[in-house]
Amino acid sequence: MKYPEVKNFIGGQFVHDNNKRINITSPLNNVFISSVPLSTYTDVELAVKNAQNAFSAWNGMTSKMRSQIFYNYRQIVEQNIAELAAIIHHENGKTIDEATAEVKKSIELTEFACSIPQIATGEVLEVSQGVECRSEYTPLGIVACINPFNFPHMVPHWTIPNALMLGNCIIAKPSEFTPITSMKIAEMFKEAGLPDGVLSIVNGNREVVEAICDNPEIKAVSFVGSTDVAKTVYRRATSNLKRCLALGGAKNHLIVLPDANLELSATDIAASMCGSSGQRCMAASVMIAVGNVNPLIKKLCEEAAEYIPGKNLPPLITKKSFKDISNYIDEAVKKGAKILLDGRKFKLDENADENGNYIGATIIDWRNTNEKMPEREVFGPVFEIISAKSIEEAIEIQQKSPLGNACSAFTQNGGIAKMIAQQATAGMIGINIGVPVPREPFSFGGVNSSKFGTGDITGKSSIQFWTNLRKITSKWAKHEKADWMS
Ligand code: NAD
């Protein structure tokens, strides 16, 4: 399947440019499917100019009027789930089922945006006799979002609908690996009636990100990606006095006790580590085994072995990711870890292309070596096992992790589950759940080096990020003092 060349979407049009282009190849087979422009400061400036022209009319609409466009948009997305899922499958590699689930999550995020007129209502109070104080949310103006490859449809929907609903104009920067989906997002918003200039898509890599961070007209930047880049973006945007929320990488711990439900836990953990081939910031990464959980580990190995590359285990995004993960497994072997399931040796599904970036599910057991498991994120279907002598020690290990996206407890003991939930240093906690993504209206975000900035990126928390709170205090003379006829 080949797609038209990717273009920037500025001023409501897909625009031609003379930028250098890079090829997009599908992770499924490494066949060329399109090309994407490496845009420059000039392209970001053009998007900003168009946003400036669009802002006052957009902000001048009531939020109820704006929400009608999002109701239209929601319907268009719903009618085109299959087409969107096919594009995501081709450019990202995830399975059609996973891509379909991603689009459905975007629909839920759009529905939350539609509810913003009911939520972002501000407050009013008579603060002293005859004096009224009222607060209201006002948009920041022009804002931007920078997105990763792993959820090319859902992650842009963490930000675009809410930021726009609240009256801002937004410039989105897709990952250069998965920009085709964003062209569809733009097309569908246009069809839904979004005025020109309110949403722009500027493609490229580092230069576009730097141009966004440096442009004085852009008031806030959200970023989702790896921790090192999140730090760079957060530093650059905030040093230019912008508001910034930068979500980084993850290495999520599961604290597992011997009383955990064997069947359900093994199935859930295998699905968490293998879904999207582990290329999810909420994927299960590390089991901290408290006591003897060997029967569960045995069952987990059996379940994970059922994930067949090219069938229900999708490819990695690039050949480089494959190399990085293979090197990680080699490093673990050198350090004396036991490989319970080796993803370097796998049998590809007969319908898959051997040129795809496939790797098998991998389980690394560090329990019988004195060497430490590296702290760095492994973005693939790799699950590691370490041990702790007590719940307290398990919590302490988790708390020392530099990252803090998610942590889950697997146990039938409510008291212990509560203790883990209260003490783990992670933004999102699961109890007997391997992927504890909070659904709307709860918000999404981690702690430590999984997130820089305050507040969360979705749900009610995002309302504060995309707005200023204006406070209006008023006092009126009594009616009888007014002289209407003079
Ligand atoms: P990435 O950091 O490589 O890229 C993210 C974005 O930054 C892309 O748009 C890319 O073009 C841009 N970029 C890359 N290098 C840059 C640089 N040096 N300077 C400026 N911009 C740069 O991330 P990725 O590989 O696309 O996505 C995977 C990562 O994202 C993983 O680490 C994953 O954990 C993380 N992620 C985190 C969350 C979360 O909610 N915390 C969600 C999804 C993905």
Short mmCIF file of C-alpha atoms and ligand atoms in Angstrom, two decimals:
data_model
loop_
_atom_site.label_atom_id
_atom_site.label_comp_id
_atom_site.label_asym_id
_atom_site.label_seq_id
_atom_site.Cartn_x
_atom_site.Cartn_y
_atom_site.Cartn_z
CA MET A 1 0.00 0.00 0.00
CA LYS A 2 1.40 3.38 -0.98
CA TYR A 3 0.13 6.73 0.23
CA PRO A 4 0.35 10.23 -1.30
CA GLU A 5 3.34 12.23 -0.11
CA VAL A 6 2.83 13.83 3.30
CA LYS A 7 2.27 17.58 3.25
CA ASN A 8 1.99 20.23 5.92
CA PHE A 9 -1.54 21.40 6.70
CA ILE A 10 -1.55 25.16 7.13
CA GLY A 11 -4.41 27.65 6.74
CA GLY A 12 -6.85 24.82 6.05
CA GLN A 13 -4.85 23.53 3.03
CA PHE A 14 -2.27 20.85 2.39
CA VAL A 15 0.57 23.07 1.20
CA HIS A 16 3.44 22.46 -1.17
CA ASP A 17 6.95 23.14 0.14
CA ASN A 18 10.51 22.75 -1.12
CA ASN A 19 11.84 21.15 2.03
CA LYS A 20 14.12 18.15 2.05
CA ARG A 21 12.07 14.96 2.40
CA ILE A 22 12.70 11.64 4.09
CA ASN A 23 11.16 8.30 3.21
CA ILE A 24 8.57 6.55 5.34
CA THR A 25 8.82 2.77 5.28
CA SER A 26 6.31 0.39 6.82
CA PRO A 27 7.63 -1.58 9.83
CA LEU A 28 5.62 -4.53 8.46
CA ASN A 29 8.01 -5.08 5.52
CA ASN A 30 10.32 -2.04 5.22
CA VAL A 31 8.69 -1.09 1.93
CA PHE A 32 8.56 2.63 1.03
CA ILE A 33 5.02 3.95 1.60
CA SER A 34 5.39 7.74 1.45
CA SER A 35 7.73 10.62 2.23
CA VAL A 36 7.57 13.42 4.75
CA PRO A 37 8.99 16.97 4.59
CA LEU A 38 11.59 18.12 7.10
CA SER A 39 10.02 21.51 7.74
CA THR A 40 11.86 24.55 9.03
CA TYR A 41 11.39 27.67 11.17
CA THR A 42 9.71 29.31 8.15
CA ASP A 43 6.94 26.67 8.05
CA VAL A 44 6.26 27.07 11.77
CA GLU A 45 6.11 30.86 11.29
CA LEU A 46 3.57 30.41 8.49
CA ALA A 47 1.43 28.17 10.70
CA VAL A 48 1.63 30.75 13.50
CA LYS A 49 0.53 33.56 11.13
CA ASN A 50 -2.48 31.54 10.02
CA ALA A 51 -3.34 30.74 13.62
CA GLN A 52 -3.12 34.44 14.51
CA ASN A 53 -5.57 35.25 11.72
CA ALA A 54 -7.98 32.55 12.88
CA PHE A 55 -7.78 33.09 16.64
CA SER A 56 -10.20 35.94 17.36
CA ALA A 57 -13.10 34.47 15.35
CA TRP A 58 -12.51 31.02 16.87
CA ASN A 59 -12.23 32.35 20.41
CA GLY A 60 -15.23 34.60 19.72
CA MET A 61 -17.52 31.60 19.23
CA THR A 62 -19.32 30.28 22.30
CA SER A 63 -17.98 26.97 23.54
CA LYS A 64 -21.37 25.42 22.72
CA MET A 65 -20.91 26.50 19.10
CA ARG A 66 -17.38 25.11 19.03
CA SER A 67 -18.56 21.82 20.50
CA GLN A 68 -20.87 21.25 17.51
CA ILE A 69 -17.76 20.89 15.33
CA PHE A 70 -16.43 18.22 17.69
CA TYR A 71 -19.74 16.33 17.57
CA ASN A 72 -19.43 16.37 13.76
CA TYR A 73 -15.81 15.31 13.97
CA ARG A 74 -16.60 12.44 16.34
CA GLN A 75 -19.14 11.10 13.85
CA ILE A 76 -16.72 11.35 10.92
CA VAL A 77 -14.04 9.45 12.86
CA GLU A 78 -16.59 6.80 13.83
CA GLN A 79 -17.60 6.33 10.19
CA ASN A 80 -13.96 5.90 9.14
CA ILE A 81 -12.53 3.67 11.85
CA ALA A 82 -11.54 0.95 9.39
CA GLU A 83 -9.67 3.35 7.07
CA LEU A 84 -7.85 4.99 9.98
CA ALA A 85 -6.95 1.62 11.49
CA ALA A 86 -5.50 0.47 8.16
CA ILE A 87 -3.28 3.57 7.93
CA ILE A 88 -2.08 3.16 11.52
CA HIS A 89 -1.38 -0.53 10.84
CA HIS A 90 0.72 0.32 7.77
CA GLU A 91 2.75 3.18 9.15
CA ASN A 92 3.13 2.09 12.79
CA GLY A 93 2.91 -1.68 12.37
CA LYS A 94 0.46 -2.40 15.21
CA THR A 95 -2.26 -4.95 14.47
CA ILE A 96 -5.58 -3.89 12.96
CA ASP A 97 -7.30 -4.77 16.27
CA GLU A 98 -4.88 -2.59 18.24
CA ALA A 99 -5.23 0.24 15.71
CA THR A 100 -9.02 0.00 15.90
CA ALA A 101 -8.88 0.19 19.71
CA GLU A 102 -6.63 3.25 19.40
CA VAL A 103 -9.13 5.08 17.18
CA LYS A 104 -11.96 4.17 19.57
CA LYS A 105 -9.96 5.71 22.41
CA SER A 106 -9.59 8.88 20.30
CA ILE A 107 -13.39 8.94 19.99
CA GLU A 108 -13.67 8.79 23.78
CA LEU A 109 -11.19 11.65 24.08
CA THR A 110 -13.23 13.69 21.58
CA GLU A 111 -16.37 12.99 23.62
CA PHE A 112 -14.62 14.41 26.67
CA ALA A 113 -13.84 17.56 24.69
CA CYS A 114 -17.54 17.79 23.75
CA SER A 115 -18.35 17.82 27.48
CA ILE A 116 -16.03 20.74 28.24
CA PRO A 117 -18.81 23.38 28.04
CA GLN A 118 -20.44 21.52 30.96
CA ILE A 119 -17.21 21.28 32.97
CA ALA A 120 -15.22 24.46 32.34
CA THR A 121 -17.93 26.77 33.64
CA GLY A 122 -15.93 28.86 36.09
CA GLU A 123 -17.30 29.92 39.50
CA VAL A 124 -19.21 32.83 40.96
CA LEU A 125 -19.61 34.02 44.56
CA GLU A 126 -20.81 37.15 46.33
CA VAL A 127 -17.60 37.73 48.27
CA SER A 128 -18.90 40.69 50.33
CA GLN A 129 -22.08 42.79 50.35
CA GLY A 130 -22.76 43.79 46.75
CA VAL A 131 -19.38 42.56 45.53
CA GLU A 132 -19.28 39.58 43.22
CA CYS A 133 -16.24 37.58 42.19
CA ARG A 134 -16.42 35.44 39.09
CA SER A 135 -13.78 33.25 37.47
CA GLU A 136 -13.65 32.05 33.90
CA TYR A 137 -11.26 30.04 31.73
CA THR A 138 -9.71 31.99 28.89
CA PRO A 139 -7.63 30.45 26.08
CA LEU A 140 -3.88 31.04 25.91
CA GLY A 141 -3.94 31.82 22.16
CA ILE A 142 -1.64 29.73 19.99
CA VAL A 143 -0.37 26.47 21.46
CA ALA A 144 1.45 23.40 20.13
CA CYS A 145 1.70 19.65 20.64
CA ILE A 146 4.62 17.39 19.72
CA ASN A 147 3.77 13.72 19.29
CA PRO A 148 5.51 10.30 19.33
CA PHE A 149 5.25 7.41 16.85
CA ASN A 150 3.58 4.85 19.08
CA PHE A 151 0.00 6.20 19.13
CA PRO A 152 -0.22 8.33 15.97
CA HIS A 153 -3.98 8.83 16.38
CA MET A 154 -4.65 8.69 20.12
CA VAL A 155 -1.82 10.87 21.46
CA PRO A 156 -2.75 13.85 19.22
CA HIS A 157 -6.28 13.41 20.62
CA TRP A 158 -4.92 13.82 24.16
CA THR A 159 -4.36 17.47 23.29
CA ILE A 160 -5.92 18.73 20.04
CA PRO A 161 -9.66 18.43 20.94
CA ASN A 162 -9.34 19.89 24.46
CA ALA A 163 -6.99 22.71 23.48
CA LEU A 164 -9.26 23.70 20.59
CA MET A 165 -12.50 23.32 22.55
CA LEU A 166 -11.09 25.77 25.08
CA GLY A 167 -10.66 28.38 22.34
CA ASN A 168 -6.98 27.98 21.40
CA CYS A 169 -5.47 27.48 17.95
CA ILE A 170 -3.01 24.59 17.82
CA ILE A 171 0.03 23.54 15.78
CA ALA A 172 0.69 19.79 15.87
CA LYS A 173 4.00 18.08 15.07
CA PRO A 174 3.60 14.36 14.31
CA SER A 175 6.41 11.83 14.58
CA GLU A 176 8.34 11.68 11.31
CA PHE A 177 7.83 7.88 11.43
CA THR A 178 4.00 8.04 11.50
CA PRO A 179 2.80 11.30 9.91
CA ILE A 180 0.20 9.86 7.51
CA THR A 181 -2.41 9.43 10.25
CA SER A 182 -2.12 13.13 11.12
CA MET A 183 -2.99 14.09 7.52
CA LYS A 184 -6.26 12.20 8.05
CA ILE A 185 -6.85 13.98 11.37
CA ALA A 186 -6.52 17.32 9.55
CA GLU A 187 -8.75 16.20 6.68
CA MET A 188 -11.49 15.04 9.05
CA PHE A 189 -11.41 18.20 11.16
CA LYS A 190 -11.78 20.24 7.97
CA GLU A 191 -14.74 18.11 6.91
CA ALA A 192 -16.27 18.61 10.37
CA GLY A 193 -16.24 22.38 9.84
CA LEU A 194 -13.13 23.49 11.75
CA PRO A 195 -12.25 26.98 10.45
CA ASP A 196 -9.01 27.35 8.48
CA GLY A 197 -5.90 28.12 10.52
CA VAL A 198 -7.29 26.81 13.83
CA LEU A 199 -5.38 23.53 13.43
CA SER A 200 -2.05 23.27 11.61
CA ILE A 201 0.14 20.23 11.11
CA VAL A 202 3.84 20.91 10.59
CA ASN A 203 5.93 17.84 9.80
CA GLY A 204 9.58 17.21 10.41
CA ASN A 205 11.93 16.42 13.23
CA ARG A 206 14.21 18.35 15.54
CA GLU A 207 14.14 21.72 13.73
CA VAL A 208 10.33 21.94 13.88
CA VAL A 209 10.41 21.14 17.60
CA GLU A 210 13.02 23.83 18.20
CA ALA A 211 11.07 26.34 16.10
CA ILE A 212 7.96 25.62 18.20
CA CYS A 213 9.88 26.04 21.47
CA ASP A 214 11.46 29.30 20.25
CA ASN A 215 8.46 31.01 18.64
CA PRO A 216 7.32 33.81 20.98
CA GLU A 217 3.70 33.65 19.74
CA ILE A 218 3.29 30.04 20.90
CA LYS A 219 2.21 30.18 24.52
CA ALA A 220 2.19 26.53 25.58
CA VAL A 221 3.77 23.31 24.37
CA SER A 222 2.86 19.73 25.17
CA PHE A 223 5.31 16.98 24.36
CA VAL A 224 5.00 13.18 24.47
CA GLY A 225 8.05 11.04 23.74
CA SER A 226 11.25 9.71 25.27
CA THR A 227 12.64 11.11 28.52
CA ASP A 228 15.82 12.63 27.08
CA VAL A 229 13.92 14.59 24.44
CA ALA A 230 11.19 15.49 26.97
CA LYS A 231 13.87 17.09 29.18
CA THR A 232 15.35 19.03 26.25
CA VAL A 233 11.95 20.27 25.11
CA TYR A 234 10.88 21.19 28.65
CA ARG A 235 14.10 23.16 29.21
CA ARG A 236 13.92 24.96 25.87
CA ALA A 237 10.22 25.84 26.04
CA THR A 238 10.30 27.03 29.65
CA SER A 239 13.52 28.99 29.13
CA ASN A 240 11.54 30.84 26.46
CA LEU A 241 8.93 31.50 29.19
CA LYS A 242 6.31 29.14 27.80
CA ARG A 243 4.08 26.79 29.69
CA CYS A 244 5.23 23.21 29.02
CA LEU A 245 4.09 19.72 29.89
CA ALA A 246 6.52 17.07 28.65
CA LEU A 247 5.72 13.39 29.09
CA GLY A 248 8.69 11.03 28.91
CA GLY A 249 9.49 7.33 28.90
CA ALA A 250 8.60 4.59 31.34
CA LYS A 251 9.74 1.35 32.95
CA ASN A 252 6.65 0.17 34.80
CA HIS A 253 6.87 -2.13 37.80
CA LEU A 254 4.41 -4.83 38.82
CA ILE A 255 4.61 -5.95 42.45
CA VAL A 256 3.46 -9.57 42.39
CA LEU A 257 2.53 -11.68 45.40
CA PRO A 258 2.06 -15.46 45.63
CA ASP A 259 -1.69 -15.05 46.23
CA ALA A 260 -2.23 -13.32 42.85
CA ASN A 261 -4.85 -15.02 40.68
CA LEU A 262 -2.67 -17.25 38.50
CA GLU A 263 -4.71 -17.40 35.28
CA LEU A 264 -5.97 -13.82 35.20
CA SER A 265 -2.63 -12.28 36.22
CA ALA A 266 -0.59 -14.25 33.68
CA THR A 267 -2.99 -13.37 30.85
CA ASP A 268 -3.11 -9.72 31.85
CA ILE A 269 0.66 -9.34 32.25
CA ALA A 270 1.37 -11.10 28.93
CA ALA A 271 -1.12 -8.80 27.17
CA SER A 272 0.44 -5.75 28.82
CA MET A 273 4.03 -6.65 27.84
CA CYS A 274 3.17 -7.79 24.29
CA GLY A 275 0.43 -5.33 23.24
CA SER A 276 1.77 -3.09 20.44
CA SER A 277 4.95 -5.14 20.88
CA GLY A 278 5.62 -3.42 24.18
CA GLN A 279 5.84 -0.02 22.46
CA ARG A 280 3.49 1.57 24.99
CA CYS A 281 4.47 3.84 27.84
CA MET A 282 2.04 1.83 30.02
CA ALA A 283 3.45 -1.60 29.14
CA ALA A 284 4.38 -3.98 31.95
CA SER A 285 8.18 -3.92 32.16
CA VAL A 286 9.45 -5.31 35.47
CA MET A 287 8.00 -7.83 37.90
CA ILE A 288 9.11 -7.45 41.50
CA ALA A 289 8.41 -10.94 42.79
CA VAL A 290 7.69 -11.00 46.52
CA GLY A 291 8.05 -14.60 47.69
CA ASN A 292 7.57 -17.62 45.49
CA VAL A 293 5.63 -16.68 42.38
CA ASN A 294 7.25 -19.32 40.15
CA PRO A 295 3.93 -20.91 39.09
CA LEU A 296 2.78 -17.51 37.82
CA ILE A 297 6.09 -16.92 36.01
CA LYS A 298 5.80 -20.35 34.35
CA LYS A 299 2.25 -19.55 33.23
CA LEU A 300 3.36 -16.09 32.04
CA CYS A 301 6.09 -17.65 29.87
CA GLU A 302 3.51 -19.96 28.31
CA GLU A 303 1.10 -17.09 27.67
CA ALA A 304 3.80 -14.80 26.25
CA ALA A 305 4.96 -17.59 23.91
CA GLU A 306 1.46 -17.49 22.39
CA TYR A 307 2.27 -14.04 20.96
CA ILE A 308 3.53 -14.86 17.47
CA PRO A 309 5.51 -12.21 15.59
CA GLY A 310 3.53 -11.16 12.54
CA LYS A 311 0.27 -12.55 13.91
CA ASN A 312 -0.63 -10.99 17.25
CA LEU A 313 2.83 -9.52 17.99
CA PRO A 314 3.47 -6.56 15.69
CA PRO A 315 6.87 -5.36 14.47
CA LEU A 316 9.05 -2.73 16.11
CA ILE A 317 9.06 0.71 14.55
CA THR A 318 12.60 0.53 13.08
CA LYS A 319 15.48 -1.86 12.49
CA LYS A 320 17.39 0.23 15.03
CA SER A 321 14.83 -0.61 17.73
CA PHE A 322 15.39 -4.29 16.91
CA LYS A 323 19.16 -3.85 17.31
CA ASP A 324 18.80 -1.91 20.58
CA ILE A 325 16.61 -4.66 22.06
CA SER A 326 18.86 -7.48 20.85
CA ASN A 327 21.83 -5.64 22.40
CA TYR A 328 19.89 -5.28 25.66
CA ILE A 329 19.23 -9.03 25.77
CA ASP A 330 22.94 -9.72 25.01
CA GLU A 331 23.93 -7.38 27.86
CA ALA A 332 21.57 -9.20 30.25
CA VAL A 333 23.06 -12.56 29.25
CA LYS A 334 26.59 -11.23 29.85
CA LYS A 335 25.53 -10.05 33.29
CA GLY A 336 24.33 -13.52 34.21
CA ALA A 337 20.56 -13.02 33.85
CA LYS A 338 18.58 -16.05 32.71
CA ILE A 339 16.55 -15.70 29.51
CA LEU A 340 13.30 -17.53 30.15
CA LEU A 341 11.89 -16.62 26.75
CA ASP A 342 14.25 -15.40 24.02
CA GLY A 343 12.75 -13.02 21.48
CA ARG A 344 15.87 -13.16 19.31
CA LYS A 345 14.86 -16.67 18.29
CA PHE A 346 11.33 -16.71 16.98
CA LYS A 347 9.18 -18.30 14.34
CA LEU A 348 7.46 -15.72 12.14
CA ASP A 349 3.81 -16.17 11.28
CA GLU A 350 3.50 -17.62 7.77
CA ASN A 351 1.51 -14.60 6.54
CA ALA A 352 4.04 -12.03 7.75
CA ASP A 353 6.88 -10.54 5.72
CA GLU A 354 10.35 -11.56 6.86
CA ASN A 355 11.63 -8.05 6.09
CA GLY A 356 9.48 -6.62 8.89
CA ASN A 357 11.12 -5.42 12.12
CA TYR A 358 9.96 -8.39 14.16
CA ILE A 359 11.21 -9.63 17.50
CA GLY A 360 9.67 -12.22 19.78
CA ALA A 361 8.43 -11.78 23.35
CA THR A 362 11.30 -11.90 25.81
CA ILE A 363 11.38 -12.63 29.55
CA ILE A 364 14.61 -11.94 31.44
CA ASP A 365 15.07 -13.27 34.97
CA TRP A 366 17.56 -11.26 37.06
CA ARG A 367 16.82 -13.03 40.34
CA ASN A 368 19.94 -15.20 40.50
CA THR A 369 22.58 -12.69 39.53
CA ASN A 370 24.29 -10.02 41.61
CA GLU A 371 24.29 -7.68 38.63
CA LYS A 372 21.70 -4.92 38.58
CA MET A 373 19.00 -4.69 35.96
CA PRO A 374 19.64 -1.49 33.93
CA GLU A 375 17.21 1.32 34.79
CA ARG A 376 16.72 2.39 31.17
CA GLU A 377 13.49 1.92 29.25
CA VAL A 378 13.35 -1.01 26.81
CA PHE A 379 10.70 -0.09 24.25
CA GLY A 380 9.70 -3.55 23.07
CA PRO A 381 8.08 -6.84 24.19
CA VAL A 382 10.61 -7.38 26.97
CA PHE A 383 9.65 -8.24 30.54
CA GLU A 384 12.15 -8.49 33.37
CA ILE A 385 11.92 -10.19 36.74
CA ILE A 386 13.64 -9.13 39.94
CA SER A 387 12.78 -10.09 43.52
CA ALA A 388 12.20 -8.57 46.94
CA LYS A 389 12.14 -10.22 50.36
CA SER A 390 9.18 -8.20 51.59
CA ILE A 391 6.43 -5.85 50.41
CA GLU A 392 8.35 -2.97 52.02
CA GLU A 393 11.48 -3.83 50.04
CA ALA A 394 9.44 -4.17 46.83
CA ILE A 395 7.94 -0.71 47.35
CA GLU A 396 11.38 0.71 48.12
CA ILE A 397 12.78 -0.71 44.84
CA GLN A 398 9.89 0.79 42.88
CA GLN A 399 10.26 4.15 44.63
CA LYS A 400 13.93 4.34 43.61
CA SER A 401 13.08 4.00 39.92
CA PRO A 402 13.98 7.23 38.06
CA LEU A 403 10.80 6.85 35.99
CA GLY A 404 7.28 6.85 37.38
CA ASN A 405 4.54 6.33 34.84
CA ALA A 406 2.65 3.28 36.16
CA CYS A 407 2.91 0.66 38.90
CA SER A 408 0.59 -2.29 39.45
CA ALA A 409 -0.02 -4.65 42.36
CA PHE A 410 -1.09 -8.25 41.72
CA THR A 411 -2.58 -9.78 44.88
CA GLN A 412 -5.89 -10.84 46.42
CA ASN A 413 -5.04 -8.96 49.63
CA GLY A 414 -6.87 -5.63 49.69
CA GLY A 415 -4.76 -4.20 52.52
CA ILE A 416 -1.49 -4.88 50.71
CA ALA A 417 -2.89 -3.59 47.42
CA LYS A 418 -3.91 -0.37 49.17
CA MET A 419 -0.49 0.02 50.75
CA ILE A 420 1.21 -0.36 47.36
CA ALA A 421 -1.26 2.05 45.75
CA GLN A 422 -0.56 4.66 48.43
CA GLN A 423 3.21 4.34 48.52
CA ALA A 424 4.35 3.62 44.97
CA THR A 425 6.01 6.53 43.20
CA ALA A 426 4.00 6.43 39.99
CA GLY A 427 1.32 8.62 38.50
CA MET A 428 -0.96 5.74 37.52
CA ILE A 429 -1.58 2.73 39.75
CA GLY A 430 -3.15 -0.59 38.80
CA ILE A 431 -4.56 -3.22 41.10
CA ASN A 432 -4.69 -6.54 39.25
CA ILE A 433 -4.51 -4.54 36.01
CA GLY A 434 -1.50 -4.59 33.72
CA VAL A 435 -2.28 -1.41 31.75
CA PRO A 436 -3.83 1.00 34.27
CA VAL A 437 -4.70 3.79 31.83
CA PRO A 438 -7.18 6.13 33.52
CA ARG A 439 -10.29 6.58 31.36
CA GLU A 440 -11.90 9.99 30.83
CA PRO A 441 -12.61 12.18 32.78
CA PHE A 442 -9.63 11.00 34.88
CA SER A 443 -6.36 12.38 33.67
CA PHE A 444 -3.22 10.78 32.26
CA GLY A 445 0.30 11.45 33.52
CA GLY A 446 3.22 10.06 35.47
CA VAL A 447 5.75 11.44 37.95
CA ASN A 448 9.57 11.63 38.24
CA SER A 449 11.29 11.55 34.84
CA SER A 450 8.11 10.29 33.16
CA LYS A 451 6.69 13.80 33.26
CA PHE A 452 8.08 17.32 33.45
CA GLY A 453 5.68 20.12 34.32
CA THR A 454 2.61 20.29 36.51
CA GLY A 455 -0.83 18.81 35.98
CA ASP A 456 -1.78 16.04 33.57
CA ILE A 457 -2.25 16.02 29.82
CA THR A 458 -5.86 14.77 29.56
CA GLY A 459 -9.15 14.97 31.42
CA LYS A 460 -10.11 17.78 33.76
CA SER A 461 -6.45 18.50 34.53
CA SER A 462 -5.83 19.57 30.93
CA ILE A 463 -8.31 22.42 31.28
CA GLN A 464 -5.86 24.29 33.54
CA PHE A 465 -2.98 23.63 31.17
CA TRP A 466 -4.68 25.10 28.10
CA THR A 467 -6.21 28.16 29.78
CA ASN A 468 -5.65 31.09 32.07
CA LEU A 469 -8.07 31.62 34.90
CA ARG A 470 -9.49 35.15 34.71
CA LYS A 471 -11.00 36.57 37.93
CA ILE A 472 -13.54 39.35 37.60
CA THR A 473 -14.62 41.27 40.71
CA SER A 474 -17.56 43.64 40.26
CA LYS A 475 -19.53 46.09 42.37
CA TRP A 476 -22.52 48.03 41.07
CA ALA A 477 -24.20 51.09 42.42
CA LYS A 478 -27.72 50.51 43.78
CA HIS A 479 -30.48 50.91 41.17
CA GLU A 480 -31.99 53.95 42.85
CA LYS A 481 -28.76 55.90 42.47
CA ALA A 482 -28.73 55.37 38.71
CA ASP A 483 -30.18 58.24 36.69
CA TRP A 484 -31.36 56.52 33.52
CA MET A 485 -32.70 59.73 31.93
CA SER A 486 -29.66 61.96 32.22
P1 NAD B 1 10.99 10.48 20.63
O1 NAD B 1 11.36 11.19 21.87
O2 NAD B 1 12.08 9.91 19.80
O3 NAD B 1 10.17 11.47 19.66
C1 NAD B 1 9.05 12.21 20.11
C2 NAD B 1 8.93 13.47 19.28
O4 NAD B 1 10.11 14.28 19.48
C3 NAD B 1 8.84 13.22 17.79
O5 NAD B 1 7.90 14.09 17.23
C4 NAD B 1 10.26 13.50 17.28
O6 NAD B 1 10.28 13.99 15.95
C5 NAD B 1 10.75 14.55 18.24
N1 NAD B 1 12.22 14.47 18.48
C6 NAD B 1 12.99 13.35 18.46
N2 NAD B 1 14.26 13.67 18.77
C7 NAD B 1 14.29 14.99 18.99
C8 NAD B 1 15.31 15.91 19.38
N3 NAD B 1 16.58 15.52 19.57
N4 NAD B 1 14.98 17.21 19.54
C9 NAD B 1 13.73 17.62 19.37
N5 NAD B 1 12.71 16.80 19.00
C10 NAD B 1 12.99 15.51 18.82
O7 NAD B 1 9.91 9.37 21.05
P2 NAD B 1 9.28 8.25 20.13
O8 NAD B 1 10.34 7.23 19.83
O9 NAD B 1 8.53 8.85 19.00
O10 NAD B 1 8.20 7.63 21.14
C11 NAD B 1 8.52 6.62 22.06
C12 NAD B 1 8.80 7.22 23.42
O11 NAD B 1 7.68 7.98 23.85
C13 NAD B 1 9.00 6.17 24.50
O12 NAD B 1 10.05 6.58 25.32
C14 NAD B 1 7.69 6.17 25.26
O13 NAD B 1 7.76 5.73 26.59
C15 NAD B 1 7.32 7.62 25.17
N6 NAD B 1 5.89 7.82 25.37
C16 NAD B 1 5.51 8.32 26.56
C17 NAD B 1 4.16 8.51 26.84
C18 NAD B 1 3.72 9.04 28.17
O14 NAD B 1 2.55 9.28 28.33
N7 NAD B 1 4.60 9.24 29.13
C19 NAD B 1 3.20 8.18 25.86
C20 NAD B 1 3.64 7.69 24.63
C21 NAD B 1 4.99 7.51 24.40
#
